[in-house]
PDB file of C-alpha atoms and ligand atoms in Angstrom:
ATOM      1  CA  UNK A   1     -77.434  25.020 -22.975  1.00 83.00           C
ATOM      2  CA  UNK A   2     -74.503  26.957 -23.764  1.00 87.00           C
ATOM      3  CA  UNK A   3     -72.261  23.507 -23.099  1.00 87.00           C
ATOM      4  CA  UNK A   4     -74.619  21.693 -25.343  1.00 91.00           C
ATOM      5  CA  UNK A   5     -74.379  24.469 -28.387  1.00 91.00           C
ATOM      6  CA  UNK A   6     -70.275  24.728 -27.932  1.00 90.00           C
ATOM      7  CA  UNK A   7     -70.158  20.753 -27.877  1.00 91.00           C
ATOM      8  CA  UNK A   8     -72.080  20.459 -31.437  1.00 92.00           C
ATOM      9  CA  UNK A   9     -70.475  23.198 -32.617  1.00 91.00           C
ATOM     10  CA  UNK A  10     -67.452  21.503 -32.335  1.00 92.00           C
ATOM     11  CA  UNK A  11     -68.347  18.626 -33.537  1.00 90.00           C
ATOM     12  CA  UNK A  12     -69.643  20.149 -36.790  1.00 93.00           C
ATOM     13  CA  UNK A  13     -66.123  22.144 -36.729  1.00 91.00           C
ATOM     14  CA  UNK A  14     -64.135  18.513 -36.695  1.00 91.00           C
ATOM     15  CA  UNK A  15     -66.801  16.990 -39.317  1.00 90.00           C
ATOM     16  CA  UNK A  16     -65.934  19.442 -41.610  1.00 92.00           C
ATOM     17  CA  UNK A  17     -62.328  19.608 -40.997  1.00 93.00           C
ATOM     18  CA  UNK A  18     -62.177  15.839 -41.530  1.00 94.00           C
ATOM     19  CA  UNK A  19     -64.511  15.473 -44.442  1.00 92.00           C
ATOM     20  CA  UNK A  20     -63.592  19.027 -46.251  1.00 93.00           C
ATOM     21  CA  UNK A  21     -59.978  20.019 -45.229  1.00 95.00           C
ATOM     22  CA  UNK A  22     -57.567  17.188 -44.303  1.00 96.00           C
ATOM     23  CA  UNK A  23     -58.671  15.015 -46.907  1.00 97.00           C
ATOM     24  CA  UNK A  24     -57.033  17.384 -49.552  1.00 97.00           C
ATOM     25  CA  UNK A  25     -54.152  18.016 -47.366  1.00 98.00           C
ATOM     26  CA  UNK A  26     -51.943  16.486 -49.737  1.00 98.00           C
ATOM     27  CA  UNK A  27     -48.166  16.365 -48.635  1.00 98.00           C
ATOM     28  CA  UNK A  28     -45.319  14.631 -50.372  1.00 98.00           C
ATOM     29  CA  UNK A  29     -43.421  13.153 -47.694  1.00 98.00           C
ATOM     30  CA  UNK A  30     -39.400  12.903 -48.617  1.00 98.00           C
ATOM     31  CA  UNK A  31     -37.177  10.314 -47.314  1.00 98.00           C
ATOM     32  CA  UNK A  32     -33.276   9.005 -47.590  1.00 98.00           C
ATOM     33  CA  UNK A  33     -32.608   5.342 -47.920  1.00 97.00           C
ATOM     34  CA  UNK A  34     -29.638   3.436 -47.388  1.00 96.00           C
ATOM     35  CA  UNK A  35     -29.595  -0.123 -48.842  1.00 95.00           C
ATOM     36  CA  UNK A  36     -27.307  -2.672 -47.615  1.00 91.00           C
ATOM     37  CA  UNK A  37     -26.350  -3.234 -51.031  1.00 93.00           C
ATOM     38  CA  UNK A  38     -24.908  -0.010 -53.563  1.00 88.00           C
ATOM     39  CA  UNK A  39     -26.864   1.431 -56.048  1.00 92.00           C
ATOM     40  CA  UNK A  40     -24.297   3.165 -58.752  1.00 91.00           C
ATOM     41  CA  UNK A  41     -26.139   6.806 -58.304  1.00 95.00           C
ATOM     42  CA  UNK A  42     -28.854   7.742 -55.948  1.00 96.00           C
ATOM     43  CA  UNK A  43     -32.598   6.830 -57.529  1.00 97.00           C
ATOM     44  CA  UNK A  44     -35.879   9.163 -57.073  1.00 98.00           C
ATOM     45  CA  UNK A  45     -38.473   6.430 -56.343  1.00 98.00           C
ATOM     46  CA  UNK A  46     -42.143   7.470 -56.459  1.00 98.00           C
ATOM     47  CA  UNK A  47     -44.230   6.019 -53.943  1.00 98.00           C
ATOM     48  CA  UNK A  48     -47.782   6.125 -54.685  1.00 99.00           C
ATOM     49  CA  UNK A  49     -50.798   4.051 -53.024  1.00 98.00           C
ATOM     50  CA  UNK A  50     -54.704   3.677 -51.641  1.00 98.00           C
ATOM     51  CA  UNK A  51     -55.282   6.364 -54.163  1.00 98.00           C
ATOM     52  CA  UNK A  52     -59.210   4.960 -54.413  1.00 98.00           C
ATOM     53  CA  UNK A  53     -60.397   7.258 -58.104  1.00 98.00           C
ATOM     54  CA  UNK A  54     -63.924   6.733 -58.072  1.00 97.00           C
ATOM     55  CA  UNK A  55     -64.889  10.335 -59.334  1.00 93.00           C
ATOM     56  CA  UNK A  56     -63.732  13.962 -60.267  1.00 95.00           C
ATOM     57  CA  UNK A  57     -61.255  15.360 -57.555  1.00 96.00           C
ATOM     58  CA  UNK A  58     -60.048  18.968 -58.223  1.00 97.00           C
ATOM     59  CA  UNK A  59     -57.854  19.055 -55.377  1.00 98.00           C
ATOM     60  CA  UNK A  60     -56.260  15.569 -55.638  1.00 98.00           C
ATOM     61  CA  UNK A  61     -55.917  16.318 -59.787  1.00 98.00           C
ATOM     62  CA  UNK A  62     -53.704  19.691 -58.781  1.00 98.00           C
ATOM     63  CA  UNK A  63     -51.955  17.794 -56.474  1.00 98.00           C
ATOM     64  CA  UNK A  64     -50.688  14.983 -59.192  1.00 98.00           C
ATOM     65  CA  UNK A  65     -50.104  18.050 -61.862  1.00 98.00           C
ATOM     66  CA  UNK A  66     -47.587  19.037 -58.934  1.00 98.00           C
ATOM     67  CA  UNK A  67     -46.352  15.423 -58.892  1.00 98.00           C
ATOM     68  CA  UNK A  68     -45.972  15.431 -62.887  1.00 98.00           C
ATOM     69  CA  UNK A  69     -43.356  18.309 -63.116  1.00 98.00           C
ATOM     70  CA  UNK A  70     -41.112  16.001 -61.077  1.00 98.00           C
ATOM     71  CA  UNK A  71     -39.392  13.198 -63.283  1.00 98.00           C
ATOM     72  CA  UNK A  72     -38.687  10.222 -61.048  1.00 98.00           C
ATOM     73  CA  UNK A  73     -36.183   6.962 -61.780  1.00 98.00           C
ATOM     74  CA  UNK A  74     -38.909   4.755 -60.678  1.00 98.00           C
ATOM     75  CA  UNK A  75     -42.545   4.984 -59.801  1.00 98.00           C
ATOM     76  CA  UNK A  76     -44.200   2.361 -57.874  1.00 99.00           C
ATOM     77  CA  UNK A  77     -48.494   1.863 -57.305  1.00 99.00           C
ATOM     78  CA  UNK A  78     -48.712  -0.378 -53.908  1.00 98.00           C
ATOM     79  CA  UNK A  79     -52.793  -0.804 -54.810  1.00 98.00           C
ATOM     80  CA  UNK A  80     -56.522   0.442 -54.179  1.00 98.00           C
ATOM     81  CA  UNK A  81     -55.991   2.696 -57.454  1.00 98.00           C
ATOM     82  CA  UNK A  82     -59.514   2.495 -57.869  1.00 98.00           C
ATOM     83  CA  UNK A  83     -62.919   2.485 -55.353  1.00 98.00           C
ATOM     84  CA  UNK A  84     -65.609   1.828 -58.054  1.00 97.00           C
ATOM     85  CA  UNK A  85     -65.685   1.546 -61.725  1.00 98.00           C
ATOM     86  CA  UNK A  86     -66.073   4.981 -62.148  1.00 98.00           C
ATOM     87  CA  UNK A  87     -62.467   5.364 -61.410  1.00 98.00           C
ATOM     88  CA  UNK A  88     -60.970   3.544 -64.334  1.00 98.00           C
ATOM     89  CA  UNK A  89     -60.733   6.027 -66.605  1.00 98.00           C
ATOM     90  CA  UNK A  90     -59.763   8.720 -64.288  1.00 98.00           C
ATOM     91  CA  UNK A  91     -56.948   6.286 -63.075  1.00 98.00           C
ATOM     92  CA  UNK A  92     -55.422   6.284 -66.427  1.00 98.00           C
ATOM     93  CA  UNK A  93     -55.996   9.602 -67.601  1.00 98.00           C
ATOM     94  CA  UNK A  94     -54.320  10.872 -64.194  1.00 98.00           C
ATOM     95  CA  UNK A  95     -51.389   8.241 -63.417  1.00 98.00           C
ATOM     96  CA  UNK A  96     -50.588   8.821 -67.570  1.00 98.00           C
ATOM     97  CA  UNK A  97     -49.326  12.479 -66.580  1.00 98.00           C
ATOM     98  CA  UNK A  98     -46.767  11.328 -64.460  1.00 98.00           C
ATOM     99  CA  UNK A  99     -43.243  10.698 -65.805  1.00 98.00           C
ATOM    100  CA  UNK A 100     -40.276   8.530 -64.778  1.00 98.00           C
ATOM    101  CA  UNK A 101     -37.169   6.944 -66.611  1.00 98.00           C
ATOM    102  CA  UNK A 102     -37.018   3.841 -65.926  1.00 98.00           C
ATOM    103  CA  UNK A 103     -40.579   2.255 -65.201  1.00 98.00           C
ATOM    104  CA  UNK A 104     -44.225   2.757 -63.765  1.00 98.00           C
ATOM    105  CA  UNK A 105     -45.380  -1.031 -61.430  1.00 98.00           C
ATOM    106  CA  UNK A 106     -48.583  -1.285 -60.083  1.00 99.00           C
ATOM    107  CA  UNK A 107     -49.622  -4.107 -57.574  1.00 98.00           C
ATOM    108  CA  UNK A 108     -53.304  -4.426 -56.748  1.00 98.00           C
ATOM    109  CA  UNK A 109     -55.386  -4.202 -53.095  1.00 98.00           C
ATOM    110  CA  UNK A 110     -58.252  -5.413 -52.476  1.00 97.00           C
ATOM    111  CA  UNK A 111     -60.421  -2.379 -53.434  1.00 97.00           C
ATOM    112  CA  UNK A 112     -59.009  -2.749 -57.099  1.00 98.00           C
ATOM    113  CA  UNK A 113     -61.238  -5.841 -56.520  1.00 98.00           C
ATOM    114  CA  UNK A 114     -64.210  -5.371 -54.702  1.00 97.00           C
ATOM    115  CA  UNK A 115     -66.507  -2.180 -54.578  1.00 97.00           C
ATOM    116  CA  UNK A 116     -67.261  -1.922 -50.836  1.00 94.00           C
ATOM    117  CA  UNK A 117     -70.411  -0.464 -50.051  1.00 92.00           C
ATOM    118  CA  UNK A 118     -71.116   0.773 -46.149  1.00 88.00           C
ATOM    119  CA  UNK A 119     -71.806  -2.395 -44.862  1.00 87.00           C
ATOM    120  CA  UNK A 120     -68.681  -3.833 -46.684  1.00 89.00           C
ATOM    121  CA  UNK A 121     -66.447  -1.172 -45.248  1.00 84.00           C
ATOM    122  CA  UNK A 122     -68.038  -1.766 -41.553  1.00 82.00           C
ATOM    123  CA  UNK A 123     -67.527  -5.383 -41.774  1.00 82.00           C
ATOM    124  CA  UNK A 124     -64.096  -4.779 -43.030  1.00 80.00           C
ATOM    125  CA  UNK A 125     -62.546  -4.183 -39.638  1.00 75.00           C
ATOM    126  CA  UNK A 126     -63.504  -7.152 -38.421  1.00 78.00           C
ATOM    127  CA  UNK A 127     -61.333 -10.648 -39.295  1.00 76.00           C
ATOM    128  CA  UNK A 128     -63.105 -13.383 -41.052  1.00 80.00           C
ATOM    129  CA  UNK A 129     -65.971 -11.687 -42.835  1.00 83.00           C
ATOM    130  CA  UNK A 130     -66.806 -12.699 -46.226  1.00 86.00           C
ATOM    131  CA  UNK A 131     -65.547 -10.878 -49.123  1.00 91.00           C
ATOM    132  CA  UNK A 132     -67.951  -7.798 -50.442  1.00 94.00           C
ATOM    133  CA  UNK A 133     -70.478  -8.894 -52.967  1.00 92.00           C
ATOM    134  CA  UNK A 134     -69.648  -6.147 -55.956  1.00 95.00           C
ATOM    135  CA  UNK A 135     -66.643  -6.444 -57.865  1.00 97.00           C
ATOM    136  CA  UNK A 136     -64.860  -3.965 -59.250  1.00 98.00           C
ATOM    137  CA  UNK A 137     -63.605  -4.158 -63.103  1.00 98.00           C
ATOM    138  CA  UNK A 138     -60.038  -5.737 -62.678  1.00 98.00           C
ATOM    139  CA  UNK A 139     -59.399  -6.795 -65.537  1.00 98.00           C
ATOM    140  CA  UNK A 140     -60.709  -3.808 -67.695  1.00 98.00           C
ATOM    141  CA  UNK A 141     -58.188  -1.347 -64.712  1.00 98.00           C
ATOM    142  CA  UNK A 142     -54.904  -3.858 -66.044  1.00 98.00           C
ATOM    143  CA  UNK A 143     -55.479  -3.353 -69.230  1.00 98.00           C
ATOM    144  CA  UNK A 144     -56.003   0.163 -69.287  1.00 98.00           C
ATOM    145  CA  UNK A 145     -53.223   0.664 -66.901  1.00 98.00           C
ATOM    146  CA  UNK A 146     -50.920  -1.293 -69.081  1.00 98.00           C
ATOM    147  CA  UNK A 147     -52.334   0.746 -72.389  1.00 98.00           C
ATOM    148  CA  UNK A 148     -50.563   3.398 -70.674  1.00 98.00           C
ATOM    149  CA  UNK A 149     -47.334   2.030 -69.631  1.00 98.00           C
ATOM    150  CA  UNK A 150     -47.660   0.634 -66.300  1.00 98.00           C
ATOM    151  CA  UNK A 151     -46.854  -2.654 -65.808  1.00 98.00           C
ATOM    152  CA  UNK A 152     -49.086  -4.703 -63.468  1.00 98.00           C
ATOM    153  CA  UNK A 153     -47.451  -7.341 -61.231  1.00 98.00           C
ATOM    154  CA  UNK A 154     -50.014 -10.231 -60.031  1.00 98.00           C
ATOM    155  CA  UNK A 155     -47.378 -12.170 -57.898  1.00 98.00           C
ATOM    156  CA  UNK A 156     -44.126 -11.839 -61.006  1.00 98.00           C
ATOM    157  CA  UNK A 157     -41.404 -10.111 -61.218  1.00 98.00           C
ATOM    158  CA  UNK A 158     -39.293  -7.820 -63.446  1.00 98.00           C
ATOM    159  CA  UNK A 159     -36.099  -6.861 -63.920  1.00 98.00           C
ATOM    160  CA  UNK A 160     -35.128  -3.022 -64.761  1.00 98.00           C
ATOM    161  CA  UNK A 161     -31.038  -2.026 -64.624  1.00 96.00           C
ATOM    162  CA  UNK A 162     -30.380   1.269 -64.060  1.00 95.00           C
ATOM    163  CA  UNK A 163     -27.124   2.752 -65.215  1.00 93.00           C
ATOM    164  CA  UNK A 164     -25.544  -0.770 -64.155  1.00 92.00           C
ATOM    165  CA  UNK A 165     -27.768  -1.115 -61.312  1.00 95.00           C
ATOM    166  CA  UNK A 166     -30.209  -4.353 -61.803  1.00 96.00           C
ATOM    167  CA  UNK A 167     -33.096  -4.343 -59.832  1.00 98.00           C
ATOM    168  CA  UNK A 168     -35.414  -6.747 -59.462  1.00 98.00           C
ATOM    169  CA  UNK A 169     -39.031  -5.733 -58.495  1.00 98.00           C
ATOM    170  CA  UNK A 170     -41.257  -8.185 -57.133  1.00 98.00           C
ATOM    171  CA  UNK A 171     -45.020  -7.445 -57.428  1.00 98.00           C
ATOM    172  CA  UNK A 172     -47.055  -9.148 -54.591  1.00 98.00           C
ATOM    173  CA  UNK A 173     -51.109  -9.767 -55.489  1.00 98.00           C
ATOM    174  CA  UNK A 174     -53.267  -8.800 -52.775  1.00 98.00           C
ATOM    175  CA  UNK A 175     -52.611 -10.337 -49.934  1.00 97.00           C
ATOM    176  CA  UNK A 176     -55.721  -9.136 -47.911  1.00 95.00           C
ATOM    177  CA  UNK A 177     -58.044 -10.688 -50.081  1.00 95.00           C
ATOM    178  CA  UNK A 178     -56.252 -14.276 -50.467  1.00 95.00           C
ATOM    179  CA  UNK A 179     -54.213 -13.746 -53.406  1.00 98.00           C
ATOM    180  CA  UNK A 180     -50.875 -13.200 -52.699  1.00 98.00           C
ATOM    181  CA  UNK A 181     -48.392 -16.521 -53.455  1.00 98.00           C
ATOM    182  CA  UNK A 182     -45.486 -15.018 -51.813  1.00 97.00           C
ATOM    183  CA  UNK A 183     -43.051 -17.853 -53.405  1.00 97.00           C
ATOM    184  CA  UNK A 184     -44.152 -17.867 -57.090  1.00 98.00           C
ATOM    185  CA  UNK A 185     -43.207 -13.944 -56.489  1.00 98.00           C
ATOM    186  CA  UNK A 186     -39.945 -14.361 -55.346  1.00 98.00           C
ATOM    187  CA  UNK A 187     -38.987 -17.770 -57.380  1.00 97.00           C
ATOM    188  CA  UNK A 188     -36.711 -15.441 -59.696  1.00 97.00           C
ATOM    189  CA  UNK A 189     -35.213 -13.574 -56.053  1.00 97.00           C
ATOM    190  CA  UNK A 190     -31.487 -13.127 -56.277  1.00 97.00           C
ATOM    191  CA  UNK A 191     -29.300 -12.365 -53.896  1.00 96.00           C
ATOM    192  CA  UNK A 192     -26.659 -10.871 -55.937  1.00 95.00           C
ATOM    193  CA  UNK A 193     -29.348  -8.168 -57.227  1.00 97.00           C
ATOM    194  CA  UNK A 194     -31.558  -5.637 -55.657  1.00 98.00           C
ATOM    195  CA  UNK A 195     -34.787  -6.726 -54.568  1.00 98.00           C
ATOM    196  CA  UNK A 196     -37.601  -4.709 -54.462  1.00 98.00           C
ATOM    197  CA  UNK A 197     -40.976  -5.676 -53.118  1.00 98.00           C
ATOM    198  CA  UNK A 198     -44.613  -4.159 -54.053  1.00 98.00           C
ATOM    199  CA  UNK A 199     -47.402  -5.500 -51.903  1.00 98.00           C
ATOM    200  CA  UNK A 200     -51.087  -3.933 -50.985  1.00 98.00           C
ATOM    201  CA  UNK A 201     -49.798  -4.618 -47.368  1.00 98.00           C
ATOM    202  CA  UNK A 202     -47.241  -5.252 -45.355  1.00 98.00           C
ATOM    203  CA  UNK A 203     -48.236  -8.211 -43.812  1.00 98.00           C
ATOM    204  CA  UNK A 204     -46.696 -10.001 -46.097  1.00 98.00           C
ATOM    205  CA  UNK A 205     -43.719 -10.115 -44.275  1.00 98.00           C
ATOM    206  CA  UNK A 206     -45.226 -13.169 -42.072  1.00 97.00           C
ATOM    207  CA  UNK A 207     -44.038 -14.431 -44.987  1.00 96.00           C
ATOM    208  CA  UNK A 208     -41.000 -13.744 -46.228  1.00 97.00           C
ATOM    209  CA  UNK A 209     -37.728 -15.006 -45.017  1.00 95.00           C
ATOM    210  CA  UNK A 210     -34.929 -12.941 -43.295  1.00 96.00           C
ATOM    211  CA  UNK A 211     -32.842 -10.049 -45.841  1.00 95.00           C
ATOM    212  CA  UNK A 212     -34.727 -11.699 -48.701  1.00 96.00           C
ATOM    213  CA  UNK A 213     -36.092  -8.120 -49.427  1.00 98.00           C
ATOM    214  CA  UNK A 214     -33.988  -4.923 -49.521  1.00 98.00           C
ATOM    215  CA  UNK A 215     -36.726  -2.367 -49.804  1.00 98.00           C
ATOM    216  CA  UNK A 216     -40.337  -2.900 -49.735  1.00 98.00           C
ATOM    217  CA  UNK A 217     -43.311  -0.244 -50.165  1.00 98.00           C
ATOM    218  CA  UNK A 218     -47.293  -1.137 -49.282  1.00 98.00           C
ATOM    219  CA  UNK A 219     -49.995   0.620 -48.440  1.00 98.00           C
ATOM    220  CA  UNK A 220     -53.549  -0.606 -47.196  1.00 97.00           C
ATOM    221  CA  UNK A 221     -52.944   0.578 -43.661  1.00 97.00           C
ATOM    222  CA  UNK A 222     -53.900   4.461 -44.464  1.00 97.00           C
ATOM    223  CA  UNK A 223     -51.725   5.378 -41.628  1.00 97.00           C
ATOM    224  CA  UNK A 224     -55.178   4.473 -39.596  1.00 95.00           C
ATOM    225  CA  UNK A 225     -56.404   7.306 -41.383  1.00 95.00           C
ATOM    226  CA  UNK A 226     -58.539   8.762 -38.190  1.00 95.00           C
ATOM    227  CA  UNK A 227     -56.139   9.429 -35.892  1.00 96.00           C
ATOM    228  CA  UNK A 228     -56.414  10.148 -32.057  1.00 95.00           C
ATOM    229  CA  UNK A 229     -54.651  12.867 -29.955  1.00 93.00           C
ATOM    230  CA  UNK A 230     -52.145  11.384 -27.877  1.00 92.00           C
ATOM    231  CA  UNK A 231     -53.629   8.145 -28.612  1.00 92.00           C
ATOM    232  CA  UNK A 232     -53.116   7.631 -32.461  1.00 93.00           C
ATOM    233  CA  UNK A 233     -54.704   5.329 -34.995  1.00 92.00           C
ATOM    234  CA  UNK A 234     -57.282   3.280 -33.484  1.00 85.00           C
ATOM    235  CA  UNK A 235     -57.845   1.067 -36.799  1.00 90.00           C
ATOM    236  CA  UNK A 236     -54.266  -0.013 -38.783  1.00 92.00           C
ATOM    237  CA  UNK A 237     -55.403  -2.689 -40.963  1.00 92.00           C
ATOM    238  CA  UNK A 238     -51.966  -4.509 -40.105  1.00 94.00           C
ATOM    239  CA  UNK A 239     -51.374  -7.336 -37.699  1.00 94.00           C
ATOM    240  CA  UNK A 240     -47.720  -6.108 -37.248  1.00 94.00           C
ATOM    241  CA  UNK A 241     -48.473  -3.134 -35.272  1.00 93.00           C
ATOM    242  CA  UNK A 242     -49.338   0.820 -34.731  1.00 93.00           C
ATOM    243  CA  UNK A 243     -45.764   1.914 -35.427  1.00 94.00           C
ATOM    244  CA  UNK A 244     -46.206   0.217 -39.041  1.00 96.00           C
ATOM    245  CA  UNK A 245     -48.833   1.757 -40.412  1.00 96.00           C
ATOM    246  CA  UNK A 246     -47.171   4.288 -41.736  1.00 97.00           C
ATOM    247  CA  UNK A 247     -43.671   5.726 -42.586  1.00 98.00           C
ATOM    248  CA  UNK A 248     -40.356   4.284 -43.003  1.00 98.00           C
ATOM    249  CA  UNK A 249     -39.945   1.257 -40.778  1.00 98.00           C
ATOM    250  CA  UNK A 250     -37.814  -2.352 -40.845  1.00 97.00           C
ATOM    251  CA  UNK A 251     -38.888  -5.786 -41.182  1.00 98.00           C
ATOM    252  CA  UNK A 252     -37.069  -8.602 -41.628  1.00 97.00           C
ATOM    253  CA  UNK A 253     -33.450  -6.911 -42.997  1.00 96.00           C
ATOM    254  CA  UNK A 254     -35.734  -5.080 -45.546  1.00 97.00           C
ATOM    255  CA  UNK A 255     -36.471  -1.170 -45.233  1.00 98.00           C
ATOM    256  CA  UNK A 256     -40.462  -0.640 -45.812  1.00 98.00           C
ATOM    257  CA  UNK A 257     -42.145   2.420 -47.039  1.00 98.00           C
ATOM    258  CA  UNK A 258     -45.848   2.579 -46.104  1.00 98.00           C
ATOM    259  CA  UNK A 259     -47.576   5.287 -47.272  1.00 98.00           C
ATOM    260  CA  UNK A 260     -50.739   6.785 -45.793  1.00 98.00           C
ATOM    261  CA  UNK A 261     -52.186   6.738 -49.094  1.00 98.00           C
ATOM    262  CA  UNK A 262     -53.838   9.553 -51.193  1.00 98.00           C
ATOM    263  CA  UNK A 263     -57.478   8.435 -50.800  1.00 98.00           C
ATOM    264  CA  UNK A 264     -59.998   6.666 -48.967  1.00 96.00           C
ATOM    265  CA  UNK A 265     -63.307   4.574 -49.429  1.00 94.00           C
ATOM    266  CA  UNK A 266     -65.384   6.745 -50.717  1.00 92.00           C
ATOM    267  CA  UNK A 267     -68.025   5.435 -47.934  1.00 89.00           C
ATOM    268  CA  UNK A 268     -65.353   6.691 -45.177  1.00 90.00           C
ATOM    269  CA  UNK A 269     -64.631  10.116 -46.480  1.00 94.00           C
ATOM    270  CA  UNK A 270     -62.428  11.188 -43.413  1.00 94.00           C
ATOM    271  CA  UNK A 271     -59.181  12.348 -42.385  1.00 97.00           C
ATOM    272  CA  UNK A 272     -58.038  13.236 -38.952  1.00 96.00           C
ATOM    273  CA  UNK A 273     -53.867  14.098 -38.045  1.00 97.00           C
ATOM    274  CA  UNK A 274     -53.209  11.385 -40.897  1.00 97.00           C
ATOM    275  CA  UNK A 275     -53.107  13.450 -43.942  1.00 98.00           C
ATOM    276  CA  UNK A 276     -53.088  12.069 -47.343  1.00 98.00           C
ATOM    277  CA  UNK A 277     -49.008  12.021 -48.908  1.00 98.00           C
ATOM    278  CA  UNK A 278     -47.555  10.446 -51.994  1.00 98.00           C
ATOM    279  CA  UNK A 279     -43.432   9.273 -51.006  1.00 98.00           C
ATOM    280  CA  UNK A 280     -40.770  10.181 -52.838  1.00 98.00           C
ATOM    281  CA  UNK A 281     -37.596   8.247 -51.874  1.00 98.00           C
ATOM    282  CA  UNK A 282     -34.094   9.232 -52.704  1.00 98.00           C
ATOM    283  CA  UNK A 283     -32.681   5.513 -52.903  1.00 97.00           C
ATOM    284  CA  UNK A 284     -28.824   4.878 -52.375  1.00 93.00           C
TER     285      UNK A 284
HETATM  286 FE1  LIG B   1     -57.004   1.680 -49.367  1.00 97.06          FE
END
């Protein structure tokens, strides 16, 4: 009896911890990069992703005031901004506060598309399954994004230069959800510039030829989001691999920053030794 009551009490200890505490953990993870090729001065990058708005979120609001007193060279949205429709307007009226010199992208994932419901997020872990039968208001998120400055890449590119630095940033469409043409992304790539690459997920590196990228930043993954002691993620959402779901990692030549995201589907509201970050990368 007493086994039984310290068993469910821990479980409803880890429940809450999970559903309550970690999920509004929010860290900003800081990392050094050295690309192959010179930048003229060191840029802040701003790695955002999986953020998921779908409702008011006093924790994850404080968190981006923190992120707003920062001014960054570069901020960068590696999709799921949204869950549901709901979070359209709190997308914009959030990612608006944030300030950087030199440009906001935003790629989409495939939540920015589809509203998953349980089922939909169940099924999701399992390859071939039909796409979820809700949408989600894509359209009506670009153009509100893009009323406030941030410039949506559906498989284009743009060119920033930076105090003599040209960049080129190359913004994948989902990939997950069948949309990504990897080639019509990179048919303006140039070797003699810096390449940088925003996709949902970094799978789309199957892809993508050898040093074609220099540095790359996805999401999708969540870190695995529930993670395992001395076992780790049991669910990645990426073909490549545990060790890539999350952090700084190589592929191909190019360095990749995957975040573990800010959110989650709001039918999977759970966090466990993966807590939520937003990356800010000192680029050089
Ligand atoms: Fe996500």
């Amino acid at each position: 009896m007493i086994l039984i009551s310290v068993l469910l009490l821990s479980a409803a200890f880890l429940f809450l911890w999970m559903h309550k505490v970690e999920v509004h953990d929010f860290r900003i993870s800081r990392h050094g990069i050295h690309l192959r090729k010179t930048t003229e001065r060191p840029l802040s990058v701003l790695h955002l992703s999986d953020i998921h708005f779908a409702g008011p979120n006093p924790a994850m609001a404080r968190f981006f005031e923190k992120l707003a007193a920062e001014t960054f060279d570069l901020i960068v949205l590696t999709g799921d901004i949204i869950d549901c429709a709901e979070g359209v307007p709190l997308a914009v009226k959030t990612l608006s506060q944030l300030k950087c010199r030199h440009g906001f992208f935003a790629v989409f994932g495939n939540h920015d598309y589809y509203d998953y419901r349980i089922v939909d997020a169940l099924l999701h872990n399992f390859p071939g399954q039909p796409q979820p039968k809700n949408s989600n208001p894509t359209e009506e998120l670009k153009v509100s994004l893009e009323g406030a400055g941030i410039v949506v890449l559906r498989n284009e590119t743009r060119e920033i230069n930076i105090e003599g630095t040209a960049i080129l940033i190359h913004g994948l469409d989902d990939p997950t959800t069948g949309r990504a043409n990897i080639r019509k992304t990179l048919e303006n790539y140039d070797a003699g510039k810096i390449n940088f690459l925003l996709t949902h997920s970094i799978d789309a590196f199957y892809d993508i030829g050898e040093n074609e990228i220099d540095l790359s930043f996805s999401g999708h993954s969540h870190g695995g989001q529930v993670r395992l002691p001395l076992i780790g993620p049991l669910l990645t959402h990426t073909m490549m691999g545990r060790d890539y779901a999350a952090g700084i990692v190589q592929v191909k030549g190019a360095v990749c920053s995957v975040s573990r995201g800010i959110g989650y589907g709001r039918v999977l509201p759970f966090r466990l030794l993966c807590p939520p970050e937003a990356v800010v990368l000192t680029v050089n």
